CSV table of N, CA, C and O in Angstrom, one decimal:
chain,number,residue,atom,x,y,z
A,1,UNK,N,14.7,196.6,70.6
A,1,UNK,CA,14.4,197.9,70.1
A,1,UNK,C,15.6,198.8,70.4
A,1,UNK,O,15.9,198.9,71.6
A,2,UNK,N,16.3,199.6,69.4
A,2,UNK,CA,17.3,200.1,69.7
A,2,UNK,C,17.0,201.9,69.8
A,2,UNK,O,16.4,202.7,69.0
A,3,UNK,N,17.7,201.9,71.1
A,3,UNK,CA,17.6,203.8,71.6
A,3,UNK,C,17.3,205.0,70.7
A,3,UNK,O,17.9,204.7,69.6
A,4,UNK,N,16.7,206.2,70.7
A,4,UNK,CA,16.8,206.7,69.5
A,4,UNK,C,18.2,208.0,70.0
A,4,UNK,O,18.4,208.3,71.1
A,5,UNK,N,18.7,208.5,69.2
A,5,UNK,CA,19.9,209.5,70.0
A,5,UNK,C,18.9,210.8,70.1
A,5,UNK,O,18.8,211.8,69.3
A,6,UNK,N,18.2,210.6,71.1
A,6,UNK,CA,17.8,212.1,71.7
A,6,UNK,C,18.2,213.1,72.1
A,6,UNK,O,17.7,214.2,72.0
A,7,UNK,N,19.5,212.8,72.8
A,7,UNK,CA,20.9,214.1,73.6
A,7,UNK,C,22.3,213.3,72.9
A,7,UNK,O,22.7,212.2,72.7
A,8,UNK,N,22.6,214.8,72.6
A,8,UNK,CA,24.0,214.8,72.0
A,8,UNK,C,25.2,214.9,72.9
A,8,UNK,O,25.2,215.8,73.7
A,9,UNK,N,26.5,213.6,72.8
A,9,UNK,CA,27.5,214.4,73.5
A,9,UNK,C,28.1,215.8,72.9
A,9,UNK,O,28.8,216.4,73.8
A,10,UNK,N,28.0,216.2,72.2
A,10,UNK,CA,28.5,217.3,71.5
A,10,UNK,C,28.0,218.6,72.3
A,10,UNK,O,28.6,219.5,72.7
A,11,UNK,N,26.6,218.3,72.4
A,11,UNK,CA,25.9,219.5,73.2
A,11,UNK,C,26.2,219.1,74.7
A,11,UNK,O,26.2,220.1,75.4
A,12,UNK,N,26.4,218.1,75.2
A,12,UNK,CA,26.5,218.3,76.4
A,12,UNK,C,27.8,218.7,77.0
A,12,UNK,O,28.1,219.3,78.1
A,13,UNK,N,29.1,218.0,75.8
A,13,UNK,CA,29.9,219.1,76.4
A,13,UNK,C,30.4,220.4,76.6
A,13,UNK,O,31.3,220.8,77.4
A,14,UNK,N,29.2,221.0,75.4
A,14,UNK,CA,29.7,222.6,75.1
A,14,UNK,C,28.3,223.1,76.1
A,14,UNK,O,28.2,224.3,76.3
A,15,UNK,N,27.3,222.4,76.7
A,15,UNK,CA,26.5,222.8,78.4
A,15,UNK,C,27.4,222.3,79.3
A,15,UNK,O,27.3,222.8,80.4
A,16,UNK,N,28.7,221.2,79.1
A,16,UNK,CA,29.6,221.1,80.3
A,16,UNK,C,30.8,222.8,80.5
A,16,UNK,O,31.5,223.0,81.5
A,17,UNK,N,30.8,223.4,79.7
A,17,UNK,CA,31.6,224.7,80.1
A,17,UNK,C,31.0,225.4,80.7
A,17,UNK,O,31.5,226.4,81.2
A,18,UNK,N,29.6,225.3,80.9
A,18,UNK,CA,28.7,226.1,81.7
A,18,UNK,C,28.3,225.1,82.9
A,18,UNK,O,28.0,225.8,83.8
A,19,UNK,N,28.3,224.1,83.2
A,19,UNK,CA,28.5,222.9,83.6
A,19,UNK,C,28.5,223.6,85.5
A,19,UNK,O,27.5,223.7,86.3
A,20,UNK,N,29.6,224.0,85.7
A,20,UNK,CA,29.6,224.5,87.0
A,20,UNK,C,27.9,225.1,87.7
A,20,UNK,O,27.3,225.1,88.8
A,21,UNK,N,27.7,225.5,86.8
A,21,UNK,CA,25.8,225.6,86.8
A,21,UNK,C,25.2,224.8,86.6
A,21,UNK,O,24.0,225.1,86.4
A,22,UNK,N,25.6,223.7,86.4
A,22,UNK,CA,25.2,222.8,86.1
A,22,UNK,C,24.1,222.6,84.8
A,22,UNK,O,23.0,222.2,85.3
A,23,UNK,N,23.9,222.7,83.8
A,23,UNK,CA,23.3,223.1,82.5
A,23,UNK,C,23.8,221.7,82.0
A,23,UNK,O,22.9,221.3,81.2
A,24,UNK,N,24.8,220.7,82.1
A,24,UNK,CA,24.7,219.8,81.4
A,24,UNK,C,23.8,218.8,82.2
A,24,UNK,O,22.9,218.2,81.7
A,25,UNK,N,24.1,218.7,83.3
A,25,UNK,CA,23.3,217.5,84.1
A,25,UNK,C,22.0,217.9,84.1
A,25,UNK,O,21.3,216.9,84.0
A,26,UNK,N,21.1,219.3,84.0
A,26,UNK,CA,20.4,219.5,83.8
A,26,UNK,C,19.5,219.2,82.5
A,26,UNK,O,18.3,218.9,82.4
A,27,UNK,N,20.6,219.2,81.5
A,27,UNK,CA,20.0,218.5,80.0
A,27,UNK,C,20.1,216.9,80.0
A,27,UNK,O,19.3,216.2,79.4
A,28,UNK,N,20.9,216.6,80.5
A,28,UNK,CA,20.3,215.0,80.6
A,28,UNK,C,19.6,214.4,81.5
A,28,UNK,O,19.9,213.3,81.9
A,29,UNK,N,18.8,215.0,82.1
A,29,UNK,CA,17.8,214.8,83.3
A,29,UNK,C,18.3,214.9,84.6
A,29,UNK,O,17.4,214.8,85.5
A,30,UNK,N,19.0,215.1,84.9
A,30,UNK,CA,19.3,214.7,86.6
A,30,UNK,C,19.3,216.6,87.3
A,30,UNK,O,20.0,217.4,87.7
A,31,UNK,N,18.3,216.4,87.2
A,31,UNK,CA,17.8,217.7,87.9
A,31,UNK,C,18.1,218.0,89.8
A,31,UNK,O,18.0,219.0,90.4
A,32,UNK,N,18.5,216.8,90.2
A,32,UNK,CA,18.9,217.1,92.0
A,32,UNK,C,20.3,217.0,91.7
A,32,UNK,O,20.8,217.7,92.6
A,33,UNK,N,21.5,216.6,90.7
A,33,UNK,CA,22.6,216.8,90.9
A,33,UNK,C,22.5,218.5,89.8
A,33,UNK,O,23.0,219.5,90.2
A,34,UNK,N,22.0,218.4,88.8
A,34,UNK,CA,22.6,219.9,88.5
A,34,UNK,C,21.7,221.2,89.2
A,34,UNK,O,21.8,222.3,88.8
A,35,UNK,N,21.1,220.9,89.9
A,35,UNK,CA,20.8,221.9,91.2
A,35,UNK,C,21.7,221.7,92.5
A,35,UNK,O,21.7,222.6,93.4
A,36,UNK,N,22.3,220.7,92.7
A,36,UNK,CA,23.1,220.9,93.9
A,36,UNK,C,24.7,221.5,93.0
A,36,UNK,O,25.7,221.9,93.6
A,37,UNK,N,24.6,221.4,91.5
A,37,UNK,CA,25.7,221.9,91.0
A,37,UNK,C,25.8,223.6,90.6
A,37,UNK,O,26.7,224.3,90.5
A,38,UNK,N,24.4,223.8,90.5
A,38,UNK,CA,24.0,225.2,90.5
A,38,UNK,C,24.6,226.2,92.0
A,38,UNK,O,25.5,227.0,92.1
A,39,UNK,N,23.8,225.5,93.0
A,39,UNK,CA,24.5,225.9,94.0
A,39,UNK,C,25.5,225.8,94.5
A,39,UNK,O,25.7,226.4,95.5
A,40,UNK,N,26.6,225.0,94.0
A,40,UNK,CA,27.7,225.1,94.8
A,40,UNK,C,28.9,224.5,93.8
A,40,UNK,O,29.4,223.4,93.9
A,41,UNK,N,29.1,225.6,92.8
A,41,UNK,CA,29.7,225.7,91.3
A,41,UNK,C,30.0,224.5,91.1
A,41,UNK,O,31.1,224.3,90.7
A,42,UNK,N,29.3,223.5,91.1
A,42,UNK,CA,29.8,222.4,90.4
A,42,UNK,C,30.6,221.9,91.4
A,42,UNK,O,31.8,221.8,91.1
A,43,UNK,N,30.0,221.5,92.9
A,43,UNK,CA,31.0,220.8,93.8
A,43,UNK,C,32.1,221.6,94.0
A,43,UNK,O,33.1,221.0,94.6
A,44,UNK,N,32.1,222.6,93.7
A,44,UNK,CA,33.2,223.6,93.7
A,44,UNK,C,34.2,223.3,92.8
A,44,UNK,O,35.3,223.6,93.0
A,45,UNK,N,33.7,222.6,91.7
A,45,UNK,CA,34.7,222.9,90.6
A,45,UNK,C,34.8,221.1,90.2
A,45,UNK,O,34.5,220.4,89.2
A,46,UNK,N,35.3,220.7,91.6
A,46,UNK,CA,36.3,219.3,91.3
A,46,UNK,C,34.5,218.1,90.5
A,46,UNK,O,34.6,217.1,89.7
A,47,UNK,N,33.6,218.6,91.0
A,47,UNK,CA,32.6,217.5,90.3
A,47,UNK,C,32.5,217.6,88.9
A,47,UNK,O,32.6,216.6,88.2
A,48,UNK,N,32.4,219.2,88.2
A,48,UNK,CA,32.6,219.2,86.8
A,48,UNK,C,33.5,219.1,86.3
A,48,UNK,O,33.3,219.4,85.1
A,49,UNK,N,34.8,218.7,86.7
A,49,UNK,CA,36.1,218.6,86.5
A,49,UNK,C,35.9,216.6,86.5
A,49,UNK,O,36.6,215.8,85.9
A,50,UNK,N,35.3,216.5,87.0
A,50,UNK,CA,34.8,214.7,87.0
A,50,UNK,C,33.8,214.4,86.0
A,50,UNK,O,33.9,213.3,85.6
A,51,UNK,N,32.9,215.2,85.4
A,51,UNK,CA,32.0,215.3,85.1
A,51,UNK,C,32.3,214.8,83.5
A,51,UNK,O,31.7,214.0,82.7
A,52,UNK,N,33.6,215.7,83.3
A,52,UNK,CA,34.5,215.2,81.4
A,52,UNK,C,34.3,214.5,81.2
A,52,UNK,O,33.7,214.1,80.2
A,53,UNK,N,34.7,213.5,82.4
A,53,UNK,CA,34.7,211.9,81.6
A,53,UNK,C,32.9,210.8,82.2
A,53,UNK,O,32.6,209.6,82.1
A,54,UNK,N,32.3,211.8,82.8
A,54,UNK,CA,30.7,210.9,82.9
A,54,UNK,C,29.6,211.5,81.8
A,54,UNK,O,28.4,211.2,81.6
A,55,UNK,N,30.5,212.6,81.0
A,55,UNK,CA,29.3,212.8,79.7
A,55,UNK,C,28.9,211.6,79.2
A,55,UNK,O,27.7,211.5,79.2
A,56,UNK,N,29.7,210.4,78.6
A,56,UNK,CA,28.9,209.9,77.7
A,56,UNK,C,28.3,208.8,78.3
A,56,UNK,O,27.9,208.0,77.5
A,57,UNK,N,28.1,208.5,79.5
A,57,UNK,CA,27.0,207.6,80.0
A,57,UNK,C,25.9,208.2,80.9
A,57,UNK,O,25.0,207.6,81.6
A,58,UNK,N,26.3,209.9,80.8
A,58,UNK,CA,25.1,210.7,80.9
A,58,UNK,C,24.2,210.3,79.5
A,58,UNK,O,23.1,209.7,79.3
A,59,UNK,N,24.9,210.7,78.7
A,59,UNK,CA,24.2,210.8,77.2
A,59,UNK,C,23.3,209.3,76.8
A,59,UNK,O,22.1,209.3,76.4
A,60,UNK,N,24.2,208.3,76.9
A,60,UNK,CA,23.6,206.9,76.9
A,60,UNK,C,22.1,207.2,77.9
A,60,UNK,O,21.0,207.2,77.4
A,61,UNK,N,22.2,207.3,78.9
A,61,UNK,CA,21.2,207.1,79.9
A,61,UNK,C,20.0,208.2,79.3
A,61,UNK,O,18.9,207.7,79.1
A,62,UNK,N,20.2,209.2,79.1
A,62,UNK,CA,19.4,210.0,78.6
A,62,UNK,C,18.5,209.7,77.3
A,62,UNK,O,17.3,209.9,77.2
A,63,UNK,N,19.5,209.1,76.3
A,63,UNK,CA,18.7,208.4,75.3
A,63,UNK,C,17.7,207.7,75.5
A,63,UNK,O,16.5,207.9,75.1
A,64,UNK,N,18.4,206.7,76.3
A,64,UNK,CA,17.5,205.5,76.9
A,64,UNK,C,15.9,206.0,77.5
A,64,UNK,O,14.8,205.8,77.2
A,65,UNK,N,16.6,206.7,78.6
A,65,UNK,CA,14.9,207.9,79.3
A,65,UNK,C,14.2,208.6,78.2
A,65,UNK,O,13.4,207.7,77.8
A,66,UNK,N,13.9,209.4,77.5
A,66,UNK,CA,13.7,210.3,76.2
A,66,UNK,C,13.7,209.8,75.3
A,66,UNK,O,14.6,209.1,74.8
A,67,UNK,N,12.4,210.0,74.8
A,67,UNK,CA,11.6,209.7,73.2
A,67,UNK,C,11.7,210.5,72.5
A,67,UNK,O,11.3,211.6,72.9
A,68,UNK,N,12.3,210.3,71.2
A,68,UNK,CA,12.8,212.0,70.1
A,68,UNK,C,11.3,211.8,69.7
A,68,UNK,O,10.5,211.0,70.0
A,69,UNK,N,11.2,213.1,68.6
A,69,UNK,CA,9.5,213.6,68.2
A,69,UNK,C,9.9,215.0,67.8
A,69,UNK,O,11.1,215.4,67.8
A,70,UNK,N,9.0,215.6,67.4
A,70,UNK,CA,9.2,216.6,66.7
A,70,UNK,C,9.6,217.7,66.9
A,70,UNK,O,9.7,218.6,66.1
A,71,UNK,N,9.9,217.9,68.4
A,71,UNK,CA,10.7,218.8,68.9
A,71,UNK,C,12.1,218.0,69.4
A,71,UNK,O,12.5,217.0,70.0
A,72,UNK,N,12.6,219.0,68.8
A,72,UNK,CA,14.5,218.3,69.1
A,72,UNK,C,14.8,219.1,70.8
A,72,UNK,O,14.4,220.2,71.2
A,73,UNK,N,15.8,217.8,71.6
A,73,UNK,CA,16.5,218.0,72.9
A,73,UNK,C,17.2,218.9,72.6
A,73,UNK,O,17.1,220.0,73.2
A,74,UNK,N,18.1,218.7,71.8
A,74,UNK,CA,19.3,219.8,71.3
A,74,UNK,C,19.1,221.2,70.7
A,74,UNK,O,19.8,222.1,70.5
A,75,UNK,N,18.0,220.9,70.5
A,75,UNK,CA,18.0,222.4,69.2
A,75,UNK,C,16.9,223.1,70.8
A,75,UNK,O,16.6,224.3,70.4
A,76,UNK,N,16.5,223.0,71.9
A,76,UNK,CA,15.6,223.7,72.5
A,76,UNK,C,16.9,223.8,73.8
A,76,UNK,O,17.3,224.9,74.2
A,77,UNK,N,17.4,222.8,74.2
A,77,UNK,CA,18.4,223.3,75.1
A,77,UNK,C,19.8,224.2,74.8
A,77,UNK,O,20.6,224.7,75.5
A,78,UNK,N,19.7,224.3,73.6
A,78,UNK,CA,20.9,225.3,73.2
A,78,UNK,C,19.8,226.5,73.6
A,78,UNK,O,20.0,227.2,74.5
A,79,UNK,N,18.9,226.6,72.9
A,79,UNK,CA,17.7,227.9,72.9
A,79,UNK,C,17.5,228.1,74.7
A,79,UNK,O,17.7,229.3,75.1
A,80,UNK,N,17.3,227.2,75.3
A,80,UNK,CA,17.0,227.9,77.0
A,80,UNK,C,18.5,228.3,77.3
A,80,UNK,O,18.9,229.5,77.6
A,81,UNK,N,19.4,227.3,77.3
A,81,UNK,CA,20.8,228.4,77.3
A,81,UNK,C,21.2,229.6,76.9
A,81,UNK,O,22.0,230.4,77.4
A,82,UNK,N,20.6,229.5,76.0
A,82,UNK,CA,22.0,231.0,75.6
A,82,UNK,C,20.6,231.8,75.3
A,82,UNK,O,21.0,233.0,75.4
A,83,UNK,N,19.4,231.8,74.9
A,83,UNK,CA,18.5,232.6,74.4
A,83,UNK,C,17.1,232.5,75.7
A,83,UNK,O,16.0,233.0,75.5
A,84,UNK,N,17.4,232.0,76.7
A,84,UNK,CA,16.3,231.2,77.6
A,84,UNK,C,15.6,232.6,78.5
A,84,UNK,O,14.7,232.2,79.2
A,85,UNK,N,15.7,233.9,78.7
A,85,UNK,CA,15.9,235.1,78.9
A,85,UNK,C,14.6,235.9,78.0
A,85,UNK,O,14.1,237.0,78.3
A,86,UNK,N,14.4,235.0,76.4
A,86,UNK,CA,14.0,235.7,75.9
A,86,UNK,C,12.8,234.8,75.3
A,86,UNK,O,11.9,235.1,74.6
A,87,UNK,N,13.1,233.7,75.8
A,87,UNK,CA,12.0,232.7,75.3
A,87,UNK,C,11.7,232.1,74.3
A,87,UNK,O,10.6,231.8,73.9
A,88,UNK,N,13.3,231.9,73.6
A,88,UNK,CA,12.9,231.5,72.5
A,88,UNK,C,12.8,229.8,71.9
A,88,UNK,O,12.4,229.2,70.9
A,89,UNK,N,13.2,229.2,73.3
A,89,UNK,CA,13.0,228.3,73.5
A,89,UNK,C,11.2,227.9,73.9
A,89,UNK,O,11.0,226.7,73.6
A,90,UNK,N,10.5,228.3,74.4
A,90,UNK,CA,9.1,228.4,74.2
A,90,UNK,C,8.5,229.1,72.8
A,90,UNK,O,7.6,228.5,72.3
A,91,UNK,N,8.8,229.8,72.4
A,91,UNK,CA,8.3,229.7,71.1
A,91,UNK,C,8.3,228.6,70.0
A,91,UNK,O,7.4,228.3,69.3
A,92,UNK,N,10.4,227.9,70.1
A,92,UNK,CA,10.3,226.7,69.6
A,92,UNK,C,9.3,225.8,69.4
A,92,UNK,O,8.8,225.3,68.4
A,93,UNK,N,9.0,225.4,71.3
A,93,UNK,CA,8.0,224.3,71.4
A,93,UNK,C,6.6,224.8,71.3
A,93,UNK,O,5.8,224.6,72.2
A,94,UNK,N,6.4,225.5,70.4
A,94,UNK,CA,5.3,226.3,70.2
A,94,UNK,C,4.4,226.5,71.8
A,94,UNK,O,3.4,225.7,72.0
A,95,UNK,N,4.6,227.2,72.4
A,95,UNK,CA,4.2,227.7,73.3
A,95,UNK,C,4.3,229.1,73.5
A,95,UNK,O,4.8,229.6,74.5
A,96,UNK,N,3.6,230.0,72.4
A,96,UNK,CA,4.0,231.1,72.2
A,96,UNK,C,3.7,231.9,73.1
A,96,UNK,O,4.4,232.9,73.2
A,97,UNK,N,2.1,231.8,74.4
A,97,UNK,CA,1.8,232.7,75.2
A,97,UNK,C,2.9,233.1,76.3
A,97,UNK,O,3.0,234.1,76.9
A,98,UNK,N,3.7,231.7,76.3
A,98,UNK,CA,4.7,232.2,77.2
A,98,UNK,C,5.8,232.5,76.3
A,98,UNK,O,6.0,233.7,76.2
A,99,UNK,N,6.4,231.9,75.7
A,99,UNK,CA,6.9,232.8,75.4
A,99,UNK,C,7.0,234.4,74.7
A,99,UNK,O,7.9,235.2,74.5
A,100,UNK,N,6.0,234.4,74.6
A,100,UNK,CA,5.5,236.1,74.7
A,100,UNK,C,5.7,236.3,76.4
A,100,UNK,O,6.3,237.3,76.8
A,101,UNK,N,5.2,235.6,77.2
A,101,UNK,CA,5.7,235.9,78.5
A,101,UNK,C,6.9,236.5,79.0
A,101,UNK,O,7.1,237.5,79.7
A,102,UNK,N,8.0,235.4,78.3
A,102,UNK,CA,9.4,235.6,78.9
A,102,UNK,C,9.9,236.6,78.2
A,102,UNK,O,10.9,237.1,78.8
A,103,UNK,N,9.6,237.2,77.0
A,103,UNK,CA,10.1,238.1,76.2
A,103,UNK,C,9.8,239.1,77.2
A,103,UNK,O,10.7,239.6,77.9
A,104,UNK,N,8.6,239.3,77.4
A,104,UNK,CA,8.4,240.5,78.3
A,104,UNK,C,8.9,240.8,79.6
A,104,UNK,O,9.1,242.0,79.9
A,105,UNK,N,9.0,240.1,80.4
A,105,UNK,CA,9.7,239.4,81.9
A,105,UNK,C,11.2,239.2,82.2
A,105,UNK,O,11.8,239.3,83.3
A,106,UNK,N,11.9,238.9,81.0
A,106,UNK,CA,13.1,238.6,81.1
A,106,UNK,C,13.5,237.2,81.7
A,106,UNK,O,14.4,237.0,82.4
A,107,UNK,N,12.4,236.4,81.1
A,107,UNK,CA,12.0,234.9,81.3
A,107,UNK,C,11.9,234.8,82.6
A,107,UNK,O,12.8,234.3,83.3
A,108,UNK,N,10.2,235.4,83.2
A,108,UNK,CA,10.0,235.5,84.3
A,108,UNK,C,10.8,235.8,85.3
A,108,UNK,O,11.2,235.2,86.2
A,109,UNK,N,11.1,236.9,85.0
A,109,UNK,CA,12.0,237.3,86.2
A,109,UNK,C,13.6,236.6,86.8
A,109,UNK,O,14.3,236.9,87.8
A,110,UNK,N,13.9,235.5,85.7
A,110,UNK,CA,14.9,234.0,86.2
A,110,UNK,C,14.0,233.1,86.6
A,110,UNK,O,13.9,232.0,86.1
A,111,UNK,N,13.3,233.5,87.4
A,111,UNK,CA,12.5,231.8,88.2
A,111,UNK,C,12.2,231.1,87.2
A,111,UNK,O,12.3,230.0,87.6
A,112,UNK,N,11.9,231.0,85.9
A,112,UNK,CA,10.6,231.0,84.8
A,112,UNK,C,11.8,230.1,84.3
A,112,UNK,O,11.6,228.9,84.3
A,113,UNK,N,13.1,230.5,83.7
A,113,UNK,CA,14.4,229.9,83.3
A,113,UNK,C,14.8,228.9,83.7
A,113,UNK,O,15.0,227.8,83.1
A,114,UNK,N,14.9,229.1,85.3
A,114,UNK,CA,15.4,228.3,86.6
A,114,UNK,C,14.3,227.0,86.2
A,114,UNK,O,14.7,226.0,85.7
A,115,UNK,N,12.8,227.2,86.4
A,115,UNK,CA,11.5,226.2,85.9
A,115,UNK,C,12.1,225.0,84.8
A,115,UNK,O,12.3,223.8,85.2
A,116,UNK,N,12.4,225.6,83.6
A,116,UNK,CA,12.6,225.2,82.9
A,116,UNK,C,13.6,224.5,82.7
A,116,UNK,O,13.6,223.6,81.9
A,117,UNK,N,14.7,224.7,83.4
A,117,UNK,CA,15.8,223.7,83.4
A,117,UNK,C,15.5,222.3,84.4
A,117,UNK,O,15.8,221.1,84.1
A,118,UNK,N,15.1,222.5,85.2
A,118,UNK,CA,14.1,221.7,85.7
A,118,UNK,C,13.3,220.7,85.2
A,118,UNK,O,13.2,219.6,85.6
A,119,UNK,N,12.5,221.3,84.3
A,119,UNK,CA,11.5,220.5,83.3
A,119,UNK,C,11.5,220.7,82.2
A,119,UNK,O,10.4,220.5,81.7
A,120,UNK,N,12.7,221.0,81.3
A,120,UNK,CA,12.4,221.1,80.0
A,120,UNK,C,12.5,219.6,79.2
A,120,UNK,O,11.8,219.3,78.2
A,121,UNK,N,13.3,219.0,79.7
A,121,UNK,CA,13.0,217.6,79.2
A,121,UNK,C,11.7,217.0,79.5
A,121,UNK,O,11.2,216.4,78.5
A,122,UNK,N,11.0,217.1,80.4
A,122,UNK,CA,10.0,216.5,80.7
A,122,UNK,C,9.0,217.4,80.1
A,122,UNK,O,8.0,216.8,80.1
A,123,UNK,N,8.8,218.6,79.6
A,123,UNK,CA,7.9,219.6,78.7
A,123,UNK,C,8.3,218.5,77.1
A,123,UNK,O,7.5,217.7,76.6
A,124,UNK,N,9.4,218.6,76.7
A,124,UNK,CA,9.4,218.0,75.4
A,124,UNK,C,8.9,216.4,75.3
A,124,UNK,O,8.6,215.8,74.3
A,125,UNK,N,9.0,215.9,76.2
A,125,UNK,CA,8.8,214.2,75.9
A,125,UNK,C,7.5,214.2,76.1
A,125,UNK,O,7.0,213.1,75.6
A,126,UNK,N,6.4,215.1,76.6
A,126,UNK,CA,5.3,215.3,76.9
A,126,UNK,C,5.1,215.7,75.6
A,126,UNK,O,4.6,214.8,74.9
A,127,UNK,N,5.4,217.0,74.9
A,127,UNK,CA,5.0,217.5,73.7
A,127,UNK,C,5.4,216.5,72.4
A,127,UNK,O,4.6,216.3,71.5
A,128,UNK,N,6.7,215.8,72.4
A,128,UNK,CA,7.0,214.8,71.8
A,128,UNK,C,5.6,213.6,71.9
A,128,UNK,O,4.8,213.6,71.0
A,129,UNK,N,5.3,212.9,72.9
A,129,UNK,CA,4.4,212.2,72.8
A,129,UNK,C,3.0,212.3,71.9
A,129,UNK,O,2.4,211.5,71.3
A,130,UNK,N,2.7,214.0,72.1
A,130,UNK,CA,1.4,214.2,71.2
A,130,UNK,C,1.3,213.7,70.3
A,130,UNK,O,2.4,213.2,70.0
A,131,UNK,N,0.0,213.3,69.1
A,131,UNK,CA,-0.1,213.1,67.8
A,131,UNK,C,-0.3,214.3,67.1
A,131,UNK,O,-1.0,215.2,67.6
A,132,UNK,N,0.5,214.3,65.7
A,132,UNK,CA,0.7,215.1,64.9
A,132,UNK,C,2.0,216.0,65.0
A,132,UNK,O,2.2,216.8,64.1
């Protein structure tokens, strides 16, 4: 059975310029290294500076973990980056109560953002799994 391409290297190198916050490791799952990259700019620089050349067996690995479905990886993690503040990445995955939340909140206050990078892969592969 061959992988389906669920994460893009394309997207994860343009979340690797934000990367020192770790936003790419956070899109391919590894949620304990891009929170220790959150806190401490990306190893202080020299880990996301290493990081160039471990995108694409982040991306491999990712595939492999993650079932695509009808919500796209790429099209919701661009949305919590750059629009995640306003929720429009919950609205995507039809979750409109909140995001009517984060509109209002300013995506919970950050924590609610912070949540989500955390678990937004694991919200989609859950929502992906549904029928219909």
């Amino acid at each position: 059975m061959q992988n389906q391409d669920t994460h893009s290297k394309v997207i994860g190198y343009l979340l690797w310029i934000f990367g020192f916050m770790g936003a790419h490791r956070f899109y391919y799952g590894k949620q304990i290294t891009g929170t220790i990259w959150f806190f401490t700019l990306g190893l202080f620089f020299i880990g996301w500076i290493i990081d160039l050349f471990l995108i694409p067996g982040m991306d491999e690995a990712a595939d492999a973990k993650y079932e695509a479905g009808s919500i796209d990886y790429n099209v919701a993690w661009i949305l919590l980056t750059f629009l995640g503040i306003f929720g429009i990445h919950r609205f995507y995955m039809g979750k409109v109560f909140t995001g009517i939340l984060y509109l209002l909140t300013v995506g919970l206050f950050g924590l609610g953002i912070l949540y989500d990078f955390l678990t937004l892969n694991g919200q989609i592969a859950e929502k992906n799994r549904l029928p219909g």
